[in-house]
Amino acid sequence: MFVFYFFYLVFRLLISKITLKSFLKDIFRNRHLIAELTKSDFKTNYIGSFFGLSWIVIQPLVLTFIFWVVFVVGYKANPIEGISFVPWLLCGLLPWNYFSSCLSINTNIITQSAHLLKKFKFNISLMQIVKILSALIVHIFSLVILIIFFQVKISPIHISIYWLQVIYYLIALTFLLWGMSLILGILQVFFKDTTHILSLILQMGFFLTPIFWNPHIIPEQYLFLFKLNPLFYIINGYRDSFLYKIPFWSDINSTIYFWFATLILFLIGYFLFKKLSPKFADEL
């Protein structure tokens, strides 16, 4: 069924007068605007507060310290497969935070930007890209804090060439976010309960994604159900890169599935955006 729908979408895109190529060209043409809006959004979030940009460092540091006190000092959490619990946990929690916060913001960005749609001929999908890039900057700072944490005595994890794989997983997660943001942002315009439904799904997803628990505890015959979650691939990838030194191509089936699902989501999002975006101004 998914394969049929995928090829149907590809066929519709090929015969459409407004092609995917023009959609991507429009984004590239506005790359400088995207950069300026991202810079402005980033500054708006932090500049003006007492600590300013320091919050980018303070938040992940405090989070790391709290988890270390609670799980290592307090609960004496056992290492997982020879890895201290806190770095193992953070390798799952940081990408999840990037994913969930960015998705929540982008679900509402079209409705919140109604004034732009009504006053200007503005490609509102650019605002979703801006929010993704702004959140990506914060996520990268969090990863830097994580790497520093790896080097302290409480949890020494040595630098490895495999750490560079995180760049691949960052790109993969960002592309997944783009497709899902398009879909959810459009749904929110026409179905106002979307943001509330998403909140419930994210709450369930937090516990169904291997953030706090080891996927090896799941019986083999049921593991494939959890692997349907694209974040399963991303979080395992972060841990494989930072902790286990496993190349990203080692699980080729999961890699193919992730990119297949991500591409389908992006094509659905693009197709819906091109068909429904002319109606946004009337609905908002």
PDB file of C-alpha atoms in Angstrom:
ATOM      1  CA  MET A   1       0.000   0.000   0.000  1.00  0.00           C
ATOM      2  CA  PHE A   2       2.796   2.420   0.954  1.00  0.00           C
ATOM      3  CA  VAL A   3       4.755   1.521  -2.169  1.00  0.00           C
ATOM      4  CA  PHE A   4       1.702   2.168  -4.360  1.00  0.00           C
ATOM      5  CA  TYR A   5       1.068   5.535  -2.725  1.00  0.00           C
ATOM      6  CA  PHE A   6       4.734   6.489  -3.077  1.00  0.00           C
ATOM      7  CA  PHE A   7       4.741   5.866  -6.831  1.00  0.00           C
ATOM      8  CA  TYR A   8       1.379   7.623  -7.120  1.00  0.00           C
ATOM      9  CA  LEU A   9       2.873  10.708  -5.499  1.00  0.00           C
ATOM     10  CA  VAL A  10       5.913  10.581  -7.767  1.00  0.00           C
ATOM     11  CA  PHE A  11       3.642  10.318 -10.824  1.00  0.00           C
ATOM     12  CA  ARG A  12       1.520  13.272  -9.701  1.00  0.00           C
ATOM     13  CA  LEU A  13       4.627  15.339  -9.127  1.00  0.00           C
ATOM     14  CA  LEU A  14       5.974  14.542 -12.579  1.00  0.00           C
ATOM     15  CA  ILE A  15       2.801  15.647 -14.331  1.00  0.00           C
ATOM     16  CA  SER A  16       2.197  18.662 -12.103  1.00  0.00           C
ATOM     17  CA  LYS A  17       2.783  22.079 -13.631  1.00  0.00           C
ATOM     18  CA  ILE A  18       4.386  23.188 -10.380  1.00  0.00           C
ATOM     19  CA  THR A  19       7.292  20.817  -9.965  1.00  0.00           C
ATOM     20  CA  LEU A  20       9.344  19.854  -6.973  1.00  0.00           C
ATOM     21  CA  LYS A  21      12.296  21.419  -8.743  1.00  0.00           C
ATOM     22  CA  SER A  22      10.641  24.844  -8.725  1.00  0.00           C
ATOM     23  CA  PHE A  23       9.749  24.414  -5.047  1.00  0.00           C
ATOM     24  CA  LEU A  24      13.381  23.730  -4.144  1.00  0.00           C
ATOM     25  CA  LYS A  25      14.593  26.500  -6.454  1.00  0.00           C
ATOM     26  CA  ASP A  26      12.371  28.968  -4.626  1.00  0.00           C
ATOM     27  CA  ILE A  27      13.938  27.946  -1.332  1.00  0.00           C
ATOM     28  CA  PHE A  28      17.450  28.269  -2.772  1.00  0.00           C
ATOM     29  CA  ARG A  29      16.588  31.650  -4.253  1.00  0.00           C
ATOM     30  CA  ASN A  30      15.525  32.835  -0.802  1.00  0.00           C
ATOM     31  CA  ARG A  31      18.535  31.367   1.002  1.00  0.00           C
ATOM     32  CA  HIS A  32      19.774  34.788   2.135  1.00  0.00           C
ATOM     33  CA  LEU A  33      16.328  35.671   3.483  1.00  0.00           C
ATOM     34  CA  ILE A  34      16.229  32.334   5.313  1.00  0.00           C
ATOM     35  CA  ALA A  35      19.647  33.045   6.837  1.00  0.00           C
ATOM     36  CA  GLU A  36      18.591  36.509   8.012  1.00  0.00           C
ATOM     37  CA  LEU A  37      15.282  35.264   9.423  1.00  0.00           C
ATOM     38  CA  THR A  38      17.069  32.421  11.211  1.00  0.00           C
ATOM     39  CA  LYS A  39      19.528  34.873  12.760  1.00  0.00           C
ATOM     40  CA  SER A  40      16.658  37.137  13.798  1.00  0.00           C
ATOM     41  CA  ASP A  41      14.641  34.260  15.273  1.00  0.00           C
ATOM     42  CA  PHE A  42      17.672  32.977  17.147  1.00  0.00           C
ATOM     43  CA  LYS A  43      18.366  36.415  18.628  1.00  0.00           C
ATOM     44  CA  THR A  44      14.711  36.929  19.533  1.00  0.00           C
ATOM     45  CA  ASN A  45      14.740  33.726  21.579  1.00  0.00           C
ATOM     46  CA  TYR A  46      17.806  34.671  23.619  1.00  0.00           C
ATOM     47  CA  ILE A  47      18.844  38.309  23.257  1.00  0.00           C
ATOM     48  CA  GLY A  48      17.123  40.548  25.790  1.00  0.00           C
ATOM     49  CA  SER A  49      17.060  38.039  28.630  1.00  0.00           C
ATOM     50  CA  PHE A  50      19.473  38.570  31.529  1.00  0.00           C
ATOM     51  CA  PHE A  51      21.778  35.696  30.578  1.00  0.00           C
ATOM     52  CA  GLY A  52      21.243  36.103  26.833  1.00  0.00           C
ATOM     53  CA  LEU A  53      23.079  33.576  24.670  1.00  0.00           C
ATOM     54  CA  SER A  54      24.466  31.948  27.817  1.00  0.00           C
ATOM     55  CA  TRP A  55      21.169  30.060  28.072  1.00  0.00           C
ATOM     56  CA  ILE A  56      22.280  27.930  25.125  1.00  0.00           C
ATOM     57  CA  VAL A  57      25.074  26.590  27.323  1.00  0.00           C
ATOM     58  CA  ILE A  58      23.303  26.782  30.685  1.00  0.00           C
ATOM     59  CA  GLN A  59      20.275  24.668  29.703  1.00  0.00           C
ATOM     60  CA  PRO A  60      22.146  21.538  28.509  1.00  0.00           C
ATOM     61  CA  LEU A  61      24.671  21.884  31.359  1.00  0.00           C
ATOM     62  CA  VAL A  62      21.932  21.996  33.985  1.00  0.00           C
ATOM     63  CA  LEU A  63      20.091  19.120  32.298  1.00  0.00           C
ATOM     64  CA  THR A  64      23.265  17.021  32.261  1.00  0.00           C
ATOM     65  CA  PHE A  65      24.024  17.822  35.903  1.00  0.00           C
ATOM     66  CA  ILE A  66      20.489  16.937  37.028  1.00  0.00           C
ATOM     67  CA  PHE A  67      20.554  13.571  35.284  1.00  0.00           C
ATOM     68  CA  TRP A  68      23.998  12.815  36.695  1.00  0.00           C
ATOM     69  CA  VAL A  69      22.853  13.612  40.253  1.00  0.00           C
ATOM     70  CA  VAL A  70      19.552  11.726  39.953  1.00  0.00           C
ATOM     71  CA  PHE A  71      20.650   8.597  38.096  1.00  0.00           C
ATOM     72  CA  VAL A  72      24.321   8.190  39.022  1.00  0.00           C
ATOM     73  CA  VAL A  73      24.570   9.670  42.509  1.00  0.00           C
ATOM     74  CA  GLY A  74      20.992   8.993  43.610  1.00  0.00           C
ATOM     75  CA  TYR A  75      19.709   5.831  41.943  1.00  0.00           C
ATOM     76  CA  LYS A  76      23.157   4.365  41.208  1.00  0.00           C
ATOM     77  CA  ALA A  77      22.010   3.505  37.685  1.00  0.00           C
ATOM     78  CA  ASN A  78      23.966   0.639  36.198  1.00  0.00           C
ATOM     79  CA  PRO A  79      25.939   1.109  32.979  1.00  0.00           C
ATOM     80  CA  ILE A  80      24.209  -0.085  29.813  1.00  0.00           C
ATOM     81  CA  GLU A  81      26.403  -2.372  27.727  1.00  0.00           C
ATOM     82  CA  GLY A  82      29.461  -0.951  29.435  1.00  0.00           C
ATOM     83  CA  ILE A  83      28.418   2.682  28.917  1.00  0.00           C
ATOM     84  CA  SER A  84      27.636   5.002  31.837  1.00  0.00           C
ATOM     85  CA  PHE A  85      23.913   5.649  32.014  1.00  0.00           C
ATOM     86  CA  VAL A  86      23.905   9.457  31.739  1.00  0.00           C
ATOM     87  CA  PRO A  87      25.812   9.788  28.415  1.00  0.00           C
ATOM     88  CA  TRP A  88      23.802   6.843  27.091  1.00  0.00           C
ATOM     89  CA  LEU A  89      20.594   8.648  28.096  1.00  0.00           C
ATOM     90  CA  LEU A  90      21.645  12.029  26.692  1.00  0.00           C
ATOM     91  CA  CYS A  91      22.429  10.485  23.301  1.00  0.00           C
ATOM     92  CA  GLY A  92      18.726   9.665  23.105  1.00  0.00           C
ATOM     93  CA  LEU A  93      17.255  12.657  24.893  1.00  0.00           C
ATOM     94  CA  LEU A  94      18.981  15.434  22.918  1.00  0.00           C
ATOM     95  CA  PRO A  95      17.775  14.360  19.440  1.00  0.00           C
ATOM     96  CA  TRP A  96      14.303  13.745  20.878  1.00  0.00           C
ATOM     97  CA  ASN A  97      14.201  17.266  22.343  1.00  0.00           C
ATOM     98  CA  TYR A  98      15.239  18.729  18.982  1.00  0.00           C
ATOM     99  CA  PHE A  99      12.588  16.674  17.201  1.00  0.00           C
ATOM    100  CA  SER A 100       9.668  17.272  19.567  1.00  0.00           C
ATOM    101  CA  SER A 101      10.236  20.990  20.208  1.00  0.00           C
ATOM    102  CA  CYS A 102      10.763  21.770  16.531  1.00  0.00           C
ATOM    103  CA  LEU A 103       7.705  19.783  15.460  1.00  0.00           C
ATOM    104  CA  SER A 104       5.507  21.478  18.070  1.00  0.00           C
ATOM    105  CA  ILE A 105       6.606  24.948  16.935  1.00  0.00           C
ATOM    106  CA  ASN A 106       6.236  24.236  13.224  1.00  0.00           C
ATOM    107  CA  THR A 107       2.752  22.795  13.596  1.00  0.00           C
ATOM    108  CA  ASN A 108       1.531  26.270  14.578  1.00  0.00           C
ATOM    109  CA  ILE A 109       3.846  28.437  12.487  1.00  0.00           C
ATOM    110  CA  ILE A 110       1.484  28.830   9.515  1.00  0.00           C
ATOM    111  CA  THR A 111      -1.464  29.908  11.665  1.00  0.00           C
ATOM    112  CA  GLN A 112       0.795  32.222  13.681  1.00  0.00           C
ATOM    113  CA  SER A 113       2.079  33.833  10.469  1.00  0.00           C
ATOM    114  CA  ALA A 114      -1.376  34.669   9.118  1.00  0.00           C
ATOM    115  CA  HIS A 115      -0.493  38.388   8.967  1.00  0.00           C
ATOM    116  CA  LEU A 116       2.307  37.650   6.483  1.00  0.00           C
ATOM    117  CA  LEU A 117       0.007  35.655   4.241  1.00  0.00           C
ATOM    118  CA  LYS A 118      -2.645  38.361   4.186  1.00  0.00           C
ATOM    119  CA  LYS A 119      -0.284  41.290   3.595  1.00  0.00           C
ATOM    120  CA  PHE A 120       2.409  39.825   1.360  1.00  0.00           C
ATOM    121  CA  LYS A 121       2.896  37.171  -1.278  1.00  0.00           C
ATOM    122  CA  PHE A 122       5.072  35.115   1.018  1.00  0.00           C
ATOM    123  CA  ASN A 123       6.169  31.474   0.844  1.00  0.00           C
ATOM    124  CA  ILE A 124       5.169  30.468   4.349  1.00  0.00           C
ATOM    125  CA  SER A 125       7.134  27.203   4.139  1.00  0.00           C
ATOM    126  CA  LEU A 126      10.270  29.338   4.531  1.00  0.00           C
ATOM    127  CA  MET A 127       9.238  30.081   8.118  1.00  0.00           C
ATOM    128  CA  GLN A 128       9.200  26.374   8.896  1.00  0.00           C
ATOM    129  CA  ILE A 129      12.742  26.060   7.562  1.00  0.00           C
ATOM    130  CA  VAL A 130      13.763  29.053   9.682  1.00  0.00           C
ATOM    131  CA  LYS A 131      12.385  27.437  12.839  1.00  0.00           C
ATOM    132  CA  ILE A 132      14.123  24.150  12.023  1.00  0.00           C
ATOM    133  CA  LEU A 133      17.476  25.885  11.477  1.00  0.00           C
ATOM    134  CA  SER A 134      17.094  27.949  14.640  1.00  0.00           C
ATOM    135  CA  ALA A 135      16.393  24.803  16.677  1.00  0.00           C
ATOM    136  CA  LEU A 136      19.271  23.042  14.913  1.00  0.00           C
ATOM    137  CA  ILE A 137      21.727  25.677  16.160  1.00  0.00           C
ATOM    138  CA  VAL A 138      20.591  25.090  19.739  1.00  0.00           C
ATOM    139  CA  HIS A 139      20.836  21.330  19.232  1.00  0.00           C
ATOM    140  CA  ILE A 140      24.408  21.633  17.960  1.00  0.00           C
ATOM    141  CA  PHE A 141      25.362  23.624  21.069  1.00  0.00           C
ATOM    142  CA  SER A 142      23.795  20.864  23.176  1.00  0.00           C
ATOM    143  CA  LEU A 143      25.897  18.279  21.353  1.00  0.00           C
ATOM    144  CA  VAL A 144      29.026  20.295  22.117  1.00  0.00           C
ATOM    145  CA  ILE A 145      28.108  20.193  25.813  1.00  0.00           C
ATOM    146  CA  LEU A 146      27.550  16.442  25.491  1.00  0.00           C
ATOM    147  CA  ILE A 147      31.013  16.000  23.965  1.00  0.00           C
ATOM    148  CA  ILE A 148      32.551  18.025  26.799  1.00  0.00           C
ATOM    149  CA  PHE A 149      30.683  15.809  29.253  1.00  0.00           C
ATOM    150  CA  PHE A 150      32.225  12.772  27.562  1.00  0.00           C
ATOM    151  CA  GLN A 151      35.695  14.073  28.362  1.00  0.00           C
ATOM    152  CA  VAL A 152      35.298  14.661  32.096  1.00  0.00           C
ATOM    153  CA  LYS A 153      36.411  12.073  34.601  1.00  0.00           C
ATOM    154  CA  ILE A 154      32.935  10.978  35.643  1.00  0.00           C
ATOM    155  CA  SER A 155      32.342   9.429  32.236  1.00  0.00           C
ATOM    156  CA  PRO A 156      35.435   9.297  29.975  1.00  0.00           C
ATOM    157  CA  ILE A 157      34.510   8.417  26.381  1.00  0.00           C
ATOM    158  CA  HIS A 158      37.317   8.870  23.893  1.00  0.00           C
ATOM    159  CA  ILE A 159      37.086  10.867  20.676  1.00  0.00           C
ATOM    160  CA  SER A 160      36.515   8.709  17.605  1.00  0.00           C
ATOM    161  CA  ILE A 161      36.244   9.184  13.845  1.00  0.00           C
ATOM    162  CA  TYR A 162      32.751   7.680  14.183  1.00  0.00           C
ATOM    163  CA  TRP A 163      31.592  10.885  15.873  1.00  0.00           C
ATOM    164  CA  LEU A 164      31.519  12.468  12.417  1.00  0.00           C
ATOM    165  CA  GLN A 165      28.583  10.187  11.592  1.00  0.00           C
ATOM    166  CA  VAL A 166      26.426  12.417  13.784  1.00  0.00           C
ATOM    167  CA  ILE A 167      26.493  14.932  10.915  1.00  0.00           C
ATOM    168  CA  TYR A 168      24.738  12.338   8.751  1.00  0.00           C
ATOM    169  CA  TYR A 169      22.117  11.657  11.443  1.00  0.00           C
ATOM    170  CA  LEU A 170      21.626  15.404  11.957  1.00  0.00           C
ATOM    171  CA  ILE A 171      20.893  15.828   8.250  1.00  0.00           C
ATOM    172  CA  ALA A 172      18.580  12.802   8.302  1.00  0.00           C
ATOM    173  CA  LEU A 173      16.645  14.080  11.325  1.00  0.00           C
ATOM    174  CA  THR A 174      16.387  17.596   9.887  1.00  0.00           C
ATOM    175  CA  PHE A 175      15.024  16.315   6.582  1.00  0.00           C
ATOM    176  CA  LEU A 176      12.495  14.165   8.460  1.00  0.00           C
ATOM    177  CA  LEU A 177      11.437  17.245  10.432  1.00  0.00           C
ATOM    178  CA  TRP A 178      10.977  19.247   7.240  1.00  0.00           C
ATOM    179  CA  GLY A 179       8.552  16.750   5.729  1.00  0.00           C
ATOM    180  CA  MET A 180       6.589  16.262   8.937  1.00  0.00           C
ATOM    181  CA  SER A 181       6.456  20.020   9.554  1.00  0.00           C
ATOM    182  CA  LEU A 182       4.905  20.602   6.136  1.00  0.00           C
ATOM    183  CA  ILE A 183       2.193  18.011   6.785  1.00  0.00           C
ATOM    184  CA  LEU A 184       1.346  19.064  10.343  1.00  0.00           C
ATOM    185  CA  GLY A 185       1.459  22.791   9.591  1.00  0.00           C
ATOM    186  CA  ILE A 186      -1.063  22.315   6.786  1.00  0.00           C
ATOM    187  CA  LEU A 187      -3.315  20.090   8.900  1.00  0.00           C
ATOM    188  CA  GLN A 188      -3.373  22.723  11.654  1.00  0.00           C
ATOM    189  CA  VAL A 189      -4.732  25.324   9.224  1.00  0.00           C
ATOM    190  CA  PHE A 190      -7.756  23.187   8.352  1.00  0.00           C
ATOM    191  CA  PHE A 191      -8.072  21.095  11.524  1.00  0.00           C
ATOM    192  CA  LYS A 192      -7.387  23.116  14.677  1.00  0.00           C
ATOM    193  CA  ASP A 193      -7.119  20.067  16.940  1.00  0.00           C
ATOM    194  CA  THR A 194      -3.920  18.947  15.205  1.00  0.00           C
ATOM    195  CA  THR A 195      -1.640  20.591  17.765  1.00  0.00           C
ATOM    196  CA  HIS A 196      -3.456  18.888  20.668  1.00  0.00           C
ATOM    197  CA  ILE A 197      -3.337  15.494  18.966  1.00  0.00           C
ATOM    198  CA  LEU A 198       0.362  15.984  18.259  1.00  0.00           C
ATOM    199  CA  SER A 199       0.985  16.743  21.928  1.00  0.00           C
ATOM    200  CA  LEU A 200      -0.570  13.403  22.906  1.00  0.00           C
ATOM    201  CA  ILE A 201       1.367  11.533  20.218  1.00  0.00           C
ATOM    202  CA  LEU A 202       4.647  13.078  21.366  1.00  0.00           C
ATOM    203  CA  GLN A 203       3.926  12.098  24.963  1.00  0.00           C
ATOM    204  CA  MET A 204       3.342   8.492  23.908  1.00  0.00           C
ATOM    205  CA  GLY A 205       6.267   8.598  21.498  1.00  0.00           C
ATOM    206  CA  PHE A 206       8.608   9.649  24.284  1.00  0.00           C
ATOM    207  CA  PHE A 207       8.024   6.345  26.069  1.00  0.00           C
ATOM    208  CA  LEU A 208       7.857   4.225  22.903  1.00  0.00           C
ATOM    209  CA  THR A 209      11.219   5.536  21.695  1.00  0.00           C
ATOM    210  CA  PRO A 210      14.391   4.022  23.249  1.00  0.00           C
ATOM    211  CA  ILE A 211      15.400   7.110  25.210  1.00  0.00           C
ATOM    212  CA  PHE A 212      15.357   5.730  28.754  1.00  0.00           C
ATOM    213  CA  TRP A 213      15.242   2.033  27.891  1.00  0.00           C
ATOM    214  CA  ASN A 214      17.538  -0.329  26.033  1.00  0.00           C
ATOM    215  CA  PRO A 215      15.966  -1.674  22.800  1.00  0.00           C
ATOM    216  CA  HIS A 216      17.638  -5.021  23.469  1.00  0.00           C
ATOM    217  CA  ILE A 217      15.031  -5.739  26.159  1.00  0.00           C
ATOM    218  CA  ILE A 218      12.352  -6.031  23.451  1.00  0.00           C
ATOM    219  CA  PRO A 219      11.781  -9.590  22.169  1.00  0.00           C
ATOM    220  CA  GLU A 220      13.073  -9.991  18.625  1.00  0.00           C
ATOM    221  CA  GLN A 221       9.641 -10.832  17.197  1.00  0.00           C
ATOM    222  CA  TYR A 222       8.241  -7.474  18.390  1.00  0.00           C
ATOM    223  CA  LEU A 223      11.255  -5.254  17.772  1.00  0.00           C
ATOM    224  CA  PHE A 224      10.212  -4.435  14.197  1.00  0.00           C
ATOM    225  CA  LEU A 225       7.127  -2.626  15.547  1.00  0.00           C
ATOM    226  CA  PHE A 226       9.330  -0.190  17.461  1.00  0.00           C
ATOM    227  CA  LYS A 227      11.620   0.231  14.464  1.00  0.00           C
ATOM    228  CA  LEU A 228       8.687   1.663  12.501  1.00  0.00           C
ATOM    229  CA  ASN A 229       9.284   4.797  14.548  1.00  0.00           C
ATOM    230  CA  PRO A 230      11.844   6.876  12.544  1.00  0.00           C
ATOM    231  CA  LEU A 231      13.312   8.237  15.789  1.00  0.00           C
ATOM    232  CA  PHE A 232      14.358   4.682  16.672  1.00  0.00           C
ATOM    233  CA  TYR A 233      16.835   4.831  13.785  1.00  0.00           C
ATOM    234  CA  ILE A 234      18.084   8.317  14.689  1.00  0.00           C
ATOM    235  CA  ILE A 235      18.633   7.666  18.399  1.00  0.00           C
ATOM    236  CA  ASN A 236      20.340   4.347  17.750  1.00  0.00           C
ATOM    237  CA  GLY A 237      22.478   6.208  15.222  1.00  0.00           C
ATOM    238  CA  TYR A 238      23.563   8.802  17.778  1.00  0.00           C
ATOM    239  CA  ARG A 239      24.545   6.035  20.184  1.00  0.00           C
ATOM    240  CA  ASP A 240      26.276   4.018  17.483  1.00  0.00           C
ATOM    241  CA  SER A 241      28.303   7.107  16.553  1.00  0.00           C
ATOM    242  CA  PHE A 242      29.191   8.457  19.983  1.00  0.00           C
ATOM    243  CA  LEU A 243      29.304   5.312  22.097  1.00  0.00           C
ATOM    244  CA  TYR A 244      29.516   2.051  20.158  1.00  0.00           C
ATOM    245  CA  LYS A 245      31.613   3.053  17.116  1.00  0.00           C
ATOM    246  CA  ILE A 246      29.305   1.292  14.662  1.00  0.00           C
ATOM    247  CA  PRO A 247      29.195   2.564  11.033  1.00  0.00           C
ATOM    248  CA  PHE A 248      25.838   3.906   9.855  1.00  0.00           C
ATOM    249  CA  TRP A 249      25.692   1.467   6.924  1.00  0.00           C
ATOM    250  CA  SER A 250      25.877  -1.596   9.192  1.00  0.00           C
ATOM    251  CA  ASP A 251      22.059  -1.803   9.441  1.00  0.00           C
ATOM    252  CA  ILE A 252      21.208  -1.281   5.787  1.00  0.00           C
ATOM    253  CA  ASN A 253      17.574  -2.375   6.157  1.00  0.00           C
ATOM    254  CA  SER A 254      16.851   0.291   8.786  1.00  0.00           C
ATOM    255  CA  THR A 255      18.654   2.893   6.687  1.00  0.00           C
ATOM    256  CA  ILE A 256      16.595   2.087   3.591  1.00  0.00           C
ATOM    257  CA  TYR A 257      13.353   2.099   5.588  1.00  0.00           C
ATOM    258  CA  PHE A 258      14.162   5.433   7.246  1.00  0.00           C
ATOM    259  CA  TRP A 259      14.904   7.231   3.988  1.00  0.00           C
ATOM    260  CA  PHE A 260      11.961   5.608   2.234  1.00  0.00           C
ATOM    261  CA  ALA A 261       9.577   6.753   4.994  1.00  0.00           C
ATOM    262  CA  THR A 262      11.201  10.199   5.167  1.00  0.00           C
ATOM    263  CA  LEU A 263      10.944  10.709   1.411  1.00  0.00           C
ATOM    264  CA  ILE A 264       7.279   9.674   1.420  1.00  0.00           C
ATOM    265  CA  LEU A 265       6.528  12.135   4.227  1.00  0.00           C
ATOM    266  CA  PHE A 266       8.334  14.918   2.384  1.00  0.00           C
ATOM    267  CA  LEU A 267       6.525  14.221  -0.892  1.00  0.00           C
ATOM    268  CA  ILE A 268       3.168  14.151   0.893  1.00  0.00           C
ATOM    269  CA  GLY A 269       4.009  17.423   2.618  1.00  0.00           C
ATOM    270  CA  TYR A 270       5.143  19.060  -0.619  1.00  0.00           C
ATOM    271  CA  PHE A 271       2.093  17.833  -2.540  1.00  0.00           C
ATOM    272  CA  LEU A 272      -0.326  19.063   0.151  1.00  0.00           C
ATOM    273  CA  PHE A 273       1.450  22.408   0.400  1.00  0.00           C
ATOM    274  CA  LYS A 274       1.246  23.094  -3.324  1.00  0.00           C
ATOM    275  CA  LYS A 275      -2.404  22.065  -3.508  1.00  0.00           C
ATOM    276  CA  LEU A 276      -3.665  23.759  -0.356  1.00  0.00           C
ATOM    277  CA  SER A 277      -1.418  26.788   0.234  1.00  0.00           C
ATOM    278  CA  PRO A 278      -3.572  29.037  -2.034  1.00  0.00           C
ATOM    279  CA  LYS A 279      -6.430  28.460   0.437  1.00  0.00           C
ATOM    280  CA  PHE A 280      -4.452  29.405   3.555  1.00  0.00           C
ATOM    281  CA  ALA A 281      -5.409  33.086   3.543  1.00  0.00           C
ATOM    282  CA  ASP A 282      -9.125  32.224   3.427  1.00  0.00           C
ATOM    283  CA  GLU A 283      -8.867  29.765   6.322  1.00  0.00           C
ATOM    284  CA  LEU A 284      -6.795  31.951   8.636  1.00  0.00           C
TER     285      LEU A 284
END
